C-alpha positions as a printed NumPy array, in Angstrom:
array([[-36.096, -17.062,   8.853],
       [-34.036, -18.496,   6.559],
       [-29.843, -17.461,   6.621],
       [-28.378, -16.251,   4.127],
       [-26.086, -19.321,   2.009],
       [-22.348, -19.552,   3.541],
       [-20.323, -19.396,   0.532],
       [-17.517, -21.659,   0.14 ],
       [-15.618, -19.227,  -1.991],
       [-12.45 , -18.136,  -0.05 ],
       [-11.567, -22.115,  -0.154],
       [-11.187, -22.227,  -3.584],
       [ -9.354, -19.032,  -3.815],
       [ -7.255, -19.902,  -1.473],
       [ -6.58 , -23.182,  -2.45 ],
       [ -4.27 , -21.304,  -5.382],
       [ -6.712, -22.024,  -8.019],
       [ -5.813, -18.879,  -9.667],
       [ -5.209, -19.653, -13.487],
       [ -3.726, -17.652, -15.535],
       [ -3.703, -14.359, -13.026],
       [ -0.195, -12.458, -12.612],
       [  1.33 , -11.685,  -9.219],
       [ -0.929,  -8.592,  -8.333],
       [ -3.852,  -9.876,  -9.421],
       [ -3.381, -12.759,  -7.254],
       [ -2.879, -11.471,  -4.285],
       [ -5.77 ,  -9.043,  -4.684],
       [ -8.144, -12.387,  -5.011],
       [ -6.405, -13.991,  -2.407],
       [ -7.133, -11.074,   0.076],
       [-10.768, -11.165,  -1.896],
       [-10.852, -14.681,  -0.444],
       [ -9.847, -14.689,   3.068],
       [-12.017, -12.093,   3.524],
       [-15.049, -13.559,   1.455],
       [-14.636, -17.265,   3.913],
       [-14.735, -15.123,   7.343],
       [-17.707, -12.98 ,   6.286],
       [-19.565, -16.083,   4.734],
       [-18.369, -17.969,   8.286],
       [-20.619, -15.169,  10.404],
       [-23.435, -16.138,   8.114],
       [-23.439, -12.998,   5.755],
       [-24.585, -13.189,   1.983],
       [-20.716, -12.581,   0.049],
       [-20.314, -12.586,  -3.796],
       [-19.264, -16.156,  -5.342],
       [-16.042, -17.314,  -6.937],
       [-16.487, -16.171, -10.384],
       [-17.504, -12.629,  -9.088],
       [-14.31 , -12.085,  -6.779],
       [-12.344, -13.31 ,  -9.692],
       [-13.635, -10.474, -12.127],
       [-13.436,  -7.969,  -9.301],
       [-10.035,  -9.254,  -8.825],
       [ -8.828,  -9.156, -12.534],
       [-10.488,  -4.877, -12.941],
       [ -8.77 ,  -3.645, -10.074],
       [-12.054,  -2.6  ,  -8.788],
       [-15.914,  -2.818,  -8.034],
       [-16.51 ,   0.026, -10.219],
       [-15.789,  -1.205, -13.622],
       [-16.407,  -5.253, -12.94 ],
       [-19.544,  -5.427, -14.924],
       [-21.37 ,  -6.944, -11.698],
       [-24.505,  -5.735, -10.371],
       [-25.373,  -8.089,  -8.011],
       [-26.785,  -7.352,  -4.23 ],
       [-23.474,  -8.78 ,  -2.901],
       [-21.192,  -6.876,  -5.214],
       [-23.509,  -3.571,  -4.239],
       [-23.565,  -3.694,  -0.625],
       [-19.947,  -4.911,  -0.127],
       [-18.243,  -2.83 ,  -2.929],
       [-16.709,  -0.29 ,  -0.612],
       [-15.239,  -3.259,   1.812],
       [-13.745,  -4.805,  -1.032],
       [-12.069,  -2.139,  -2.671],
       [-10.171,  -1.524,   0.757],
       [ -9.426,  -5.007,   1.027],
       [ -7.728,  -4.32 ,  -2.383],
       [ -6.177,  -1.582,  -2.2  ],
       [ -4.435,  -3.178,   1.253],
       [ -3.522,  -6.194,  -0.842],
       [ -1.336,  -3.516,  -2.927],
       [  0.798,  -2.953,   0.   ],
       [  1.407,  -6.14 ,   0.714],
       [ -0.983,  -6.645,   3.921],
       [ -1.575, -10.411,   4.477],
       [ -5.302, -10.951,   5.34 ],
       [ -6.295,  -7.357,   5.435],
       [ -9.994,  -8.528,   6.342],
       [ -7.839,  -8.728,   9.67 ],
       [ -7.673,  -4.949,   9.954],
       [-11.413,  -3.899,   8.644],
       [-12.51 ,  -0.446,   9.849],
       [-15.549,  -0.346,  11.404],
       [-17.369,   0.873,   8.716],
       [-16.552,  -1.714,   6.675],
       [-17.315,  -4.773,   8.573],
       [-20.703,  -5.139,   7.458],
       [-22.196,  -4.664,   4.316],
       [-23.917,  -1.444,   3.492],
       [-27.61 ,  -2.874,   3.293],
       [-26.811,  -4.354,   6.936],
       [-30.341,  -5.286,   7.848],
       [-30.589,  -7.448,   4.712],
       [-27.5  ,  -9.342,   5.504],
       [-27.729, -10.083,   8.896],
       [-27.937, -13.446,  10.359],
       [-31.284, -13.912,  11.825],
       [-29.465, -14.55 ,  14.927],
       [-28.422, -11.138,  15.348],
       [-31.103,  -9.2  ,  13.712],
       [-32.952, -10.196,  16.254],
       [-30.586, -10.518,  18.752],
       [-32.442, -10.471,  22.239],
       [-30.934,  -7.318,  24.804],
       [-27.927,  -8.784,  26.609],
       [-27.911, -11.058,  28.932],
       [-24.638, -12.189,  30.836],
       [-23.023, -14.324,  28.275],
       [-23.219, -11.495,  25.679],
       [-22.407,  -8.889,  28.297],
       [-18.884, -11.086,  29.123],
       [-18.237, -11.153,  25.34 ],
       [-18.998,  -7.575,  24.849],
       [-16.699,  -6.783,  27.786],
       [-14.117,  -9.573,  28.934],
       [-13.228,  -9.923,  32.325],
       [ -9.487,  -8.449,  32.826],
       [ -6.732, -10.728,  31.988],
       [ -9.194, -12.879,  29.94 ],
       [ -7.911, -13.836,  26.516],
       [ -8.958, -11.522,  23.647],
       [-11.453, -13.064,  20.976],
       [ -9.287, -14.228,  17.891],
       [ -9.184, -12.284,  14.58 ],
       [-10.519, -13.938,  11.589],
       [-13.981, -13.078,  11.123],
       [-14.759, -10.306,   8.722],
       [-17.089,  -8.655,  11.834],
       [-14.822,  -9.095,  13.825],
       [-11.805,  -7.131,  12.947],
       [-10.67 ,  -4.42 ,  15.679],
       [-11.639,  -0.797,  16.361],
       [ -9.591,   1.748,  14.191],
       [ -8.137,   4.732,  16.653],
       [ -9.932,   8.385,  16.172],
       [ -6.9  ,   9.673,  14.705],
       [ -6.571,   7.743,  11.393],
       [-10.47 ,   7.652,  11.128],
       [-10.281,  11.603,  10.889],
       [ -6.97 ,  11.324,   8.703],
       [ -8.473,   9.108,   6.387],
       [-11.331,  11.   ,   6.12 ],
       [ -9.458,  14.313,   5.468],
       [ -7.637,  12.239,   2.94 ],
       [-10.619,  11.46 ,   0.575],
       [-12.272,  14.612,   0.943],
       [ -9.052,  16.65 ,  -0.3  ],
       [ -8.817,  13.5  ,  -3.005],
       [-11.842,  14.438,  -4.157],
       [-11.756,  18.399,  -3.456],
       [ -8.427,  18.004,  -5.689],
       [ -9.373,  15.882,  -8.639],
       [-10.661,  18.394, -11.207],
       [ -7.683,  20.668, -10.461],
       [ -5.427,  18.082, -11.177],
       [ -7.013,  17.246, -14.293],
       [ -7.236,  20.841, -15.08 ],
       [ -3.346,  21.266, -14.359],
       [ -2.995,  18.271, -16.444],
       [ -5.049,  19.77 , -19.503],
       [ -3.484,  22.804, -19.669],
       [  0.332,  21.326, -19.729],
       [  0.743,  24.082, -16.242],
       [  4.353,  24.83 , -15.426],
       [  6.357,  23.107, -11.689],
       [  5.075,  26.707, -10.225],
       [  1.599,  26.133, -10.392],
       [  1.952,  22.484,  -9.999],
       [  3.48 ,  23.234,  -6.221],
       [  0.762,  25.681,  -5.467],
       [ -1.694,  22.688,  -5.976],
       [  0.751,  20.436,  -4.137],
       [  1.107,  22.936,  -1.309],
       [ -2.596,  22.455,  -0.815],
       [ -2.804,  18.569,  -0.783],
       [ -0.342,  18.796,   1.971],
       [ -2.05 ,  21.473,   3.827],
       [ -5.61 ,  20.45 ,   3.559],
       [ -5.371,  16.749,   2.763],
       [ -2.126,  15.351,   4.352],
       [ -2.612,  17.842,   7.464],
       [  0.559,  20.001,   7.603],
       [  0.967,  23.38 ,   8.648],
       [  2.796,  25.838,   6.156],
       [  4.307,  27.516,   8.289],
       [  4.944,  25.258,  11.542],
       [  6.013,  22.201,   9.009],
       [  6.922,  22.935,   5.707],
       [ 10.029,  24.908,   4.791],
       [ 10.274,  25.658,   1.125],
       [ 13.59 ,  25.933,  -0.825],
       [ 15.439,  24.119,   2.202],
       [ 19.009,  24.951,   1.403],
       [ 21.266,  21.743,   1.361],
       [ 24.193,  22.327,   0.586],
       [ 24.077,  25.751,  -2.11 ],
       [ 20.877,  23.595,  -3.592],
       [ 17.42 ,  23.636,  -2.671],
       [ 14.833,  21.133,  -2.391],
       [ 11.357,  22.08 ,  -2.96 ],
       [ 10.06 ,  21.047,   0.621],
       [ 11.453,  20.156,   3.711],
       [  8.787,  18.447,   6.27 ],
       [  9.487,  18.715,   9.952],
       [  7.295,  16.999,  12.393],
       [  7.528,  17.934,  15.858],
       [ 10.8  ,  20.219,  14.911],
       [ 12.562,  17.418,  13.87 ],
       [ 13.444,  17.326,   9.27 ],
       [ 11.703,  13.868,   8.696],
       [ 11.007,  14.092,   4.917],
       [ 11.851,  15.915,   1.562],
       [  9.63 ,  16.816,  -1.027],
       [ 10.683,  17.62 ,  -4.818],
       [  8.234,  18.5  ,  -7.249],
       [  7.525,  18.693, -11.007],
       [  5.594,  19.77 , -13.381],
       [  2.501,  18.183, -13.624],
       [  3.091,  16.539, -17.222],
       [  6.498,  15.435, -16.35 ],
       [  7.09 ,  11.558, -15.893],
       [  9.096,  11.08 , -12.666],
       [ 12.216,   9.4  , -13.008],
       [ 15.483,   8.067, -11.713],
       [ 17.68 ,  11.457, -11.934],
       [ 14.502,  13.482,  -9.794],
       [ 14.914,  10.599,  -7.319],
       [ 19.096,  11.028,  -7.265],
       [ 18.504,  14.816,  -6.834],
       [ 16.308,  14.692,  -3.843],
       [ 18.216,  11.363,  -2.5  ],
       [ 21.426,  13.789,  -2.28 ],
       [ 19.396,  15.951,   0.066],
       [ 18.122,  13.06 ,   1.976],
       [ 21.807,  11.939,   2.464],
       [ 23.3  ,  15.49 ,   3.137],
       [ 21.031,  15.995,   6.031],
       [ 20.273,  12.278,   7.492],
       [ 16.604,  11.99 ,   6.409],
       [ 14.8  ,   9.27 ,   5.784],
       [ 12.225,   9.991,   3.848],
       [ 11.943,  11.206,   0.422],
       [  8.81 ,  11.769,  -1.648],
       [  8.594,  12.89 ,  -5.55 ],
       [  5.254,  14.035,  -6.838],
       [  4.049,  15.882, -10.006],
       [  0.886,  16.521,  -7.885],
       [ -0.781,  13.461,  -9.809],
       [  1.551,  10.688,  -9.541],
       [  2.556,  10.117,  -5.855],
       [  5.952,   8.113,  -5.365],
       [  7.274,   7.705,  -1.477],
       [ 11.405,   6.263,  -0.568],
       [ 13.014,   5.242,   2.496],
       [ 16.45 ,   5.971,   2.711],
       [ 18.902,   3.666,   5.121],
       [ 21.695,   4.971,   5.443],
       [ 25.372,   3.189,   5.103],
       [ 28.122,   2.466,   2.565],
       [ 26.3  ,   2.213,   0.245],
       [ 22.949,   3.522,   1.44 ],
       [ 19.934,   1.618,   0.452],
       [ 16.472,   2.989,  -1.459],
       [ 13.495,   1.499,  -1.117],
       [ 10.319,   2.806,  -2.96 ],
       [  7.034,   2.245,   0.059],
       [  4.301,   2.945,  -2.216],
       [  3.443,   4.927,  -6.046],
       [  0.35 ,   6.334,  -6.595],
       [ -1.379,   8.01 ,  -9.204],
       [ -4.176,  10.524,  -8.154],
       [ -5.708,  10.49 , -11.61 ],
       [ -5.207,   7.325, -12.112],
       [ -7.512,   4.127, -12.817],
       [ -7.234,   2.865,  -8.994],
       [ -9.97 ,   2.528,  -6.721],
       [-10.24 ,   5.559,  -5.063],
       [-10.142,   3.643,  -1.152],
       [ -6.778,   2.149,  -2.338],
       [ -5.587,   5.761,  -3.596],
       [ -6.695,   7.246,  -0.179],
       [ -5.138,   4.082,   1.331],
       [ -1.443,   4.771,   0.258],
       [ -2.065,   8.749,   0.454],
       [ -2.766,   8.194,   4.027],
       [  0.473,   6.59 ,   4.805],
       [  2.302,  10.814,   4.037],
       [ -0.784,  12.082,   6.241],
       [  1.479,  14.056,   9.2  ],
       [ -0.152,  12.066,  12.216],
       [  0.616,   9.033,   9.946],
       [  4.147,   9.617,   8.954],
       [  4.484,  10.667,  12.745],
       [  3.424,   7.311,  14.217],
       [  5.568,   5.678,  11.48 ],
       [  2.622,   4.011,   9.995],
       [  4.631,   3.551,   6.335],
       [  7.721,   1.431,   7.745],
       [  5.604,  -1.827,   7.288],
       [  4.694,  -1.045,   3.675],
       [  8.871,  -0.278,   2.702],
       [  9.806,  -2.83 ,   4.914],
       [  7.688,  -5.455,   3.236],
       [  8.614,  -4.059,  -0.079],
       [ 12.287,  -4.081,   0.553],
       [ 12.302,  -7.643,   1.894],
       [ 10.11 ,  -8.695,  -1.617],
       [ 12.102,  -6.959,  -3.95 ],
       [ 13.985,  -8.841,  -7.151],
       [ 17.176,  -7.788,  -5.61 ],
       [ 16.59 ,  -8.917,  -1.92 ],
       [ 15.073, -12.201,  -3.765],
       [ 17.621, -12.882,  -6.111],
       [ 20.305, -12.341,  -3.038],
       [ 17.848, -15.126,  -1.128],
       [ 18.081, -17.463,  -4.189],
       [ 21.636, -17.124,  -4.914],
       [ 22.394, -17.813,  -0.874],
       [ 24.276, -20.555,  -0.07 ],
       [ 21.627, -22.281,   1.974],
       [ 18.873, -21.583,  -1.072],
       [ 21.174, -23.124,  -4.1  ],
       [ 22.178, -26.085,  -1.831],
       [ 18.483, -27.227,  -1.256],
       [ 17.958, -26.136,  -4.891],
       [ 21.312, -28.545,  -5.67 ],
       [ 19.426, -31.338,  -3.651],
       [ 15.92 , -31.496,  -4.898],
       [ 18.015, -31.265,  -8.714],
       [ 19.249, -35.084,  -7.607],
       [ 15.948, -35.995,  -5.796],
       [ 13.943, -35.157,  -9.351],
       [ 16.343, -35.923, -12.048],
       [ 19.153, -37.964, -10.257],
       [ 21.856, -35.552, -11.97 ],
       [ 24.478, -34.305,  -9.701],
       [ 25.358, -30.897,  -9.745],
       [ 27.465, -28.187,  -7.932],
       [ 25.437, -24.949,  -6.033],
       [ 28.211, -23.008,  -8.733],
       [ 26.581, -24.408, -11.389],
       [ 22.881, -23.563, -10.729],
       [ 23.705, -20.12 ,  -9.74 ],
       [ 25.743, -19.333, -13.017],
       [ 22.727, -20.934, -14.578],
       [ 20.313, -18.223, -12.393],
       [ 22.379, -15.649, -13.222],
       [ 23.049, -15.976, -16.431],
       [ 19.476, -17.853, -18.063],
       [ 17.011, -16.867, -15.622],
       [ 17.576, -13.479, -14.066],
       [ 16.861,  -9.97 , -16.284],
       [ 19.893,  -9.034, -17.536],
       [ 19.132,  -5.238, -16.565],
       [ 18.868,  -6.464, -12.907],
       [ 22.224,  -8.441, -12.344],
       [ 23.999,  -4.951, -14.054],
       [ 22.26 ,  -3.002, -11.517],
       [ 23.059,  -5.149,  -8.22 ],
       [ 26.65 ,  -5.662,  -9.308],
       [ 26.881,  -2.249, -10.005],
       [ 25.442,  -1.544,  -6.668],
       [ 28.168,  -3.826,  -4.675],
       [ 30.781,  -1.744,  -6.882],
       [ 33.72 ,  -0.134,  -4.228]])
């Protein structure tokens, strides 16, 4: 029997042939592509260049336009892969739940080699079951990626079914303009049913903080680890929601903050200090055009056994450190504009001063809107 072509594609992807794609849209084919070259490398049938490239550019499987076997049977796998790409994960074909290692018609895309794999003998009983101390078989392979604990299987899965219990009442919310009242009822629900907290163990409603109240406070094991504010449904969330329930975060030495008009999902970290720092993990809109794995994805990350095992700190973190203010302060170090200064000379054979290039960064280069903010942010 004949196995299936090893496609090439993940070289070329990776190799940065990515033409005119922006930032996001890279990084989704990127993660497309180191996935793709593992899968292809255990001998499994994965779509082509061009394919990964449209998937890339929609966001999605569901509205590519392909209808090929290897778009079909891997559509849910790549979607994920997406939807981790969003957060930032490096080679999330690392991290592949079981379910997604293999592509849904299985039997089809098996190697011959293990479709009719032979009942184990010793050398497949040692790699099933290493010796202890022995060195773990590397990562890399897209069937090879580790087991996912029970836990965030069943939170995941809660996740998407309350996604999709949810939708149409969201939309209906949304249709009929309904007021922050009945928005919260809704919300009260996602949190309950979807996100697993208990009303009355983990939720307090109208926390007092200081003569205000915030909509939600979230304990977790008795200890205040988040605050919720909510809107209306129809209302856009914005900068002076986030400075109301940042004051509440502050005032009581949380950490967390979450707005939400029920649709749109947006998560903070707060760090506390003079000034304190805000960091935005993740945004995500319910009704959105998003593939529904990457919706359930981010969603997850508020899930209580989740937020209790600090699953989100990777996603702020990595968005904090990528950031145009934590880049800008990494391109106007000292270090950066000096090896900037140098390869200046080594192209042009001008010499110039690191003053000069960052006035020139400042004041050419960087978004206006952006230096007002992080001055104003270093202000006494």
């Amino acid at each position: 029997m004949e196995q299936p072509a090893r496609d090439q594609t993940a070289v070329d992807v990776r190799a940065g042939d990515v033409k005119d794609m922006d930032a996001k849209t890279q990084a989704r084919f990127r993660a497309l592509g180191g996935w793709a070259a593992a899968a292809a490398g255990d001998g499994l049938r994965v779509p082509g260049t061009a394919e990964l490239e449209q998937i890339a550019r929609t966001k999605g499987t569901a509205g590519c336009g392909i209808d090929s076997p290897a778009v079909r049977d891997w559509a849910a796998t790549m979607d994920w892969i997406m939807g981790q790409a969003a957060f930032g994960v490096v080679d999330p074909h690392l991290q592949l739940p079981d379910h997604l290692v293999k592509p849904a018609n299985t039997l089809e895309a098996q190697p011959e080699s293990e479709a009719q794999a032979p009942a184990a003998g010793p050398a497949t009983a040692e790699k099933r079951a290493p010796e202890p101390g022995a060195t773990p078989a590397p990562k890399g392979k897209g069937a090879a990626a580790g087991k996912r604990p029970k836990w965030e299987l069943a939170a995941m899965e809660q996740v998407r079914d309350a996604m999709a219990r949810y939708a149409k009442p969201l939309q209906e919310l949304r249709a009929r303009d309904a007021n922050e009242g009945d928005t919260r009822l809704v919300v009260t629900d996602l949190l309950c049913e979807g996100l697993d907290y208990d009303k009355f163990r983990d939720l307090t409603t109208e926390y007092m903080v200081r003569q205000d109240f915030a909509d939600y406070g979230v304990r977790i094991d008795k200890q205040m680890v988040a605050f919720i504010e909510v809107k209306r449904i129809s209302q856009k969330l914005n900068e002076r929601h986030l400075r109301q329930v940042q004051m509440y975060a502050v005032n009581e030495g949380v950490e967390w903050m979450v707005l939400t008009n029920g649709a749109v999902w947006q998560a903070y970290h707060l760090t506390g200090g003079l000034p304190v720092v805000v960091n935005m993990a993740f945004e995500i809109d319910l009704l959105g055009p998003a593939p529904e794995e990457e919706k359930a994805a981010m969603m997850f990350l508020l899930h209580r056994e989740a937020l209790k095992r600090r699953r989100i700190d990777d996603v702020w973190k990595h968005r904090a450190a990528t950031e145009p203010g934590a880049l800008l302060g990494l391109i106007l170090s000292d270090a950066m504009l000096d090896q900037i200064r140098k390869e200046v000379k080594r192209r042009t054979g001008i010499t110039t001063t690191a003053a000069d290039i960052s006035e020139t960064i400042k004041t050419g280069i960087v978004d206006p809107k952006l230096m007002a903010r992080l001055y104003k942010s270093t202000e006494p």
